[in-house]
């Protein structure tokens, strides 16, 4: 077996975020470089580009800043995904942009991450974007936050500077209710505390970045975490192969989807939402194979004992642990569009595999990200975070986002442009 | 206690979910099938997503007319085995129509594929095309959403992509616009080979070590074929090679390799020091941003 071939220990997704120029892209470049993930031709290409741009050393941020516009301006505009594996697991890395203008792209990266590395420039300390990204990382429920105090080389690797920023951050963390936060000093440029410890940070005796990543639990809920155990199965597609030559398939009705949480076994009593119809699981299949049970993240096909009317957008749950079916929700909403939210307009809410027309009728407050003050607001502009109440035309089967990321999340679509304009996290059903 | 899926199982489950979203959200999708290794994986994923039913989309291939016969034969055989509809449209038809104009008869036709693809999308009114592109292939692809929006000219606007949150994909498009969906975005070349091994998938023979006449140019191996003939002063030598990727003959180079089994290919892939495109694509070397440029113009 080759050195880079991984044993099957799952996937860890993490993102780098924080303020402009704090070194997010450089950090990822360094991590890939020091884990020898960068192949020769890629390295040659970024060496050439660095030279062409008049730099003395290789600019490792070029590894993820792949767009022409990004290279011209030396900034990140949209998320870049990078992959590497150690002997332990596969990593999916998302490099998020720091600029406020591109916050929606940071939210895109954060929504699927298990861990966030929040960078802070040691010379600058906490900035508005540091707060915003921390708040957003927490809001989208990333269970592990790692604060990387970077560019330590520019403050003579001074421990007091590190401790001061750490104390500032902890005060902020307490205010917004962050729990699992860790700190690490580093120089992404020089590679101190990324994979190797370097020589200048002797006073720090914690793990390196790579060691922290290697030890982090993969999915939410692993190692006694808080992934919801209740079975949720949004139906994506109904399989009815009536036209098949095989007469045995004539009455086949398979409900296809991906288990978003919990576990289901043959014989379990289920309820279909929103209709409330009940039945039992007759079989669980994937590609002709019958499975005794299916658990979170698996894509399967479920067959039921009874002929129940089920179509895309319905949700199959275990009858003993049901979500709330509702047409009225309260949620935290990140507004992602340059066109402000208009309370008079109808939008479309997409929740699991279901869509509903919706009116965003009430804005309870808009959050000022600096003061964390709750302000009254009539409109929401791009990058605003607010608490809203939403009236739905169709009932949705929901759980609070803090309990279940899959059944607590929704997006808002503007039908006049088809754009995704909002990201919502359900607080409660009314 | 919920279990954690192995990395291949996780990637597979994600890809199946993406395909089913296409089927659920789009009224007239298509799956682009070239006969190459990535699209071979797509077919297995489609089987896992939709069997015992039929695929809710036809298979489509845009043939440049410069493809290895081993690959097009395999393409036809595989579609027939699956009993699924295969639509082939060719760049040569666009040339006859005058919508593709070559500067020289044997120039690479990769970029011209975009024209024929857009014509095919218009002909069948496809609202979504599923493709086997991976983010690890190239720096512009690393930036692309899983559901990627294209305007009516087929253009990708990298500075203005739709936010893509959780697994709540937005496949909406107005008539004339198009969505490209990439179920194996998060797969690496190694993941693909491991999946092929695990699933026991068949591939065109040129993926495995074989002998062919080669001229070495700028470190890349140029096969000698009807459309890439020997030029004056060049000397061909017979080498043992395999393809890491199959595409238009004029711009796809094989690598020197004796790997004749999937296992051996996996071992080589795990130890390689050069990227798939770096070693095999004669057309990506030209400029720093050639892929981004092509994508902006409608390339897959
Ligand atoms: N001295 C020093 N410079 C660093 C360090 N990390 C990054 N830099 C430099 O800081 C600048 C910005 O780095 P990037 O990695 O592009 O920053 P970023 O956070 O990705 O920026 P955006 O994505 O645009 O927000 C570059 O000139 C880097 O070389 C560090 O540890 N020490
Ligand atoms: Mg950056």
XYZ file of C-alpha atoms in Angstrom, chain A residues 1-2 4-6 8 10-11 13 39-42 49 52-53 64 66-71 76-81 83 90 92 104-105 107-108 111-112 218 221-222 224 229 236-237 239 241 243 249 252 256-258 286-287 293 295 297-301 312 336 348 350 352-353 355 401 409-411 413 415-420 423-425, chain B residues 1-8 10-14 16-18 20-21 23-25 44 47-54 56 135-136 139-140 142-145 156 158-174 177 185-188 190-191 194 199 263 266-267 270-275 277-279 288-289 292-293 296:
166
model
C 0.000 0.000 0.000
C 1.285 3.485 -0.856
C -0.730 8.305 0.904
C -3.372 5.665 0.788
C -5.683 6.114 3.691
C -10.978 4.106 6.213
C -13.976 8.770 7.646
C -13.908 12.377 6.541
C -14.308 18.846 6.967
C 2.674 17.768 -6.239
C 5.736 18.926 -8.142
C 3.998 20.535 -11.107
C 1.605 22.494 -8.897
C 3.562 32.798 -10.640
C 6.193 36.762 -12.117
C 4.476 38.776 -9.424
C -6.074 28.075 -3.070
C -6.951 30.003 -8.059
C -9.089 32.601 -9.811
C -7.521 35.280 -11.998
C -9.284 38.012 -10.072
C -8.011 36.631 -6.778
C -4.424 36.504 -7.966
C -9.715 35.317 -1.681
C -13.105 35.878 -3.282
C -14.778 32.505 -3.116
C -14.241 29.277 -1.238
C -11.606 26.901 -2.546
C -11.809 23.249 -1.634
C -8.181 17.617 -0.175
C -9.551 12.158 4.503
C -11.877 18.305 2.989
C -21.919 34.637 2.003
C -19.100 32.531 0.651
C -21.225 30.894 5.260
C -21.240 28.458 2.337
C -22.372 25.197 6.665
C -20.741 21.834 5.986
C -15.036 13.328 12.376
C -21.921 13.221 17.350
C -18.996 10.877 17.167
C -20.394 11.068 22.544
C -30.273 10.227 17.435
C -35.970 12.821 -2.416
C -37.384 10.577 -5.094
C -38.938 4.757 -7.430
C -40.322 0.836 -12.027
C -42.489 -0.465 -16.929
C -41.286 -5.081 -9.704
C -42.443 -1.842 -6.228
C -35.262 7.154 -1.908
C -33.295 9.518 0.262
C -30.377 10.007 2.608
C -29.313 -0.184 -1.768
C -28.618 -1.441 -5.270
C -30.760 -1.084 9.189
C -27.996 5.084 9.838
C -25.491 9.824 6.171
C -26.385 6.652 4.260
C -28.269 6.992 0.975
C -30.810 4.179 0.800
C -34.248 3.143 -0.453
C -40.763 14.012 -2.777
C -26.936 36.803 1.586
C -39.527 30.270 -1.383
C -36.363 25.095 0.842
C -34.798 19.246 3.432
C -36.328 18.084 0.138
C -40.257 23.723 -0.700
C -31.292 23.718 14.503
C -31.791 24.388 8.369
C -33.393 26.058 5.378
C -32.482 28.362 2.533
C -34.815 31.536 -2.670
C -38.101 33.399 -7.375
C -37.588 36.501 -9.464
C -33.889 35.655 -9.854
C -33.769 32.024 -8.640
C -30.906 33.069 -6.381
C -30.294 31.732 -2.904
C -29.684 30.921 5.141
C -31.922 30.113 8.069
C -31.581 28.206 11.301
C -24.734 5.745 18.897
C -24.455 6.796 15.291
C -21.679 5.253 13.286
C -19.208 7.059 11.091
C -19.086 6.038 7.461
C -15.777 5.111 5.876
C -14.522 7.801 3.522
C -15.591 5.955 0.365
C -19.411 8.807 2.774
C -18.402 10.073 -0.674
C -20.719 7.571 -2.309
C -23.679 8.525 -0.128
C -23.097 12.209 -0.832
C -26.114 9.544 -4.604
C -27.877 12.287 -2.684
C -26.741 14.839 -5.280
C -31.339 12.223 -6.540
C -31.613 15.974 -5.988
C -33.759 13.952 -10.454
C -36.105 15.547 -7.928
C -35.546 19.181 -8.849
C -22.312 3.098 -10.852
C -27.275 2.631 -10.561
C -27.069 2.849 -6.786
C -29.225 5.954 -6.775
C -32.038 4.737 -9.030
C -32.153 0.964 -9.431
C -34.362 -1.016 -9.709
C -35.802 1.900 -11.701
C -34.375 3.284 -14.892
C -34.294 9.491 -14.877
C -12.393 19.802 -7.481
C -8.939 18.296 -7.083
C -7.528 25.369 -9.379
C -10.629 26.863 -11.013
C -11.583 23.849 -6.798
C -13.771 26.941 -6.591
C -16.897 25.625 -8.213
C -20.155 24.833 -6.466
C -19.806 30.393 -15.459
C -16.778 32.648 -10.755
C -17.092 35.978 -8.945
C -20.799 35.670 -8.468
C -21.689 32.099 -7.580
C -24.847 31.239 -5.702
C -24.328 30.538 -2.024
C -24.564 26.779 -1.469
C -25.535 25.878 2.069
C -25.587 22.529 3.800
C -26.915 19.952 1.376
C -29.764 22.231 0.312
C -28.945 22.547 -3.362
C -30.616 25.124 -5.548
C -31.062 23.762 -9.070
C -33.445 26.462 -10.244
C -32.855 27.989 -13.632
C -34.951 29.877 -16.144
C -30.161 28.694 -18.521
C -16.776 17.185 -6.626
C -15.224 16.052 -3.369
C -13.461 12.984 -4.769
C -9.765 12.863 -5.515
C -7.149 8.278 -5.609
C -10.734 8.074 -4.314
C -10.274 3.063 -4.872
C -16.957 -1.802 -7.017
C -4.288 -2.360 -7.561
C -3.712 2.693 -6.987
C -0.193 2.166 -5.769
C -0.751 7.122 -4.152
C 2.940 7.654 -4.824
C 2.725 10.041 -7.771
C 4.507 13.375 -7.655
C 2.676 15.006 -10.562
C -1.000 15.948 -10.845
C -3.624 17.311 -15.507
C 0.011 18.302 -15.187
C 1.114 14.993 -16.570
C -2.113 30.283 -15.862
C -5.872 30.543 -16.168
C -11.084 29.235 -15.807
C -11.173 30.954 -19.192
C -16.295 31.135 -18.407
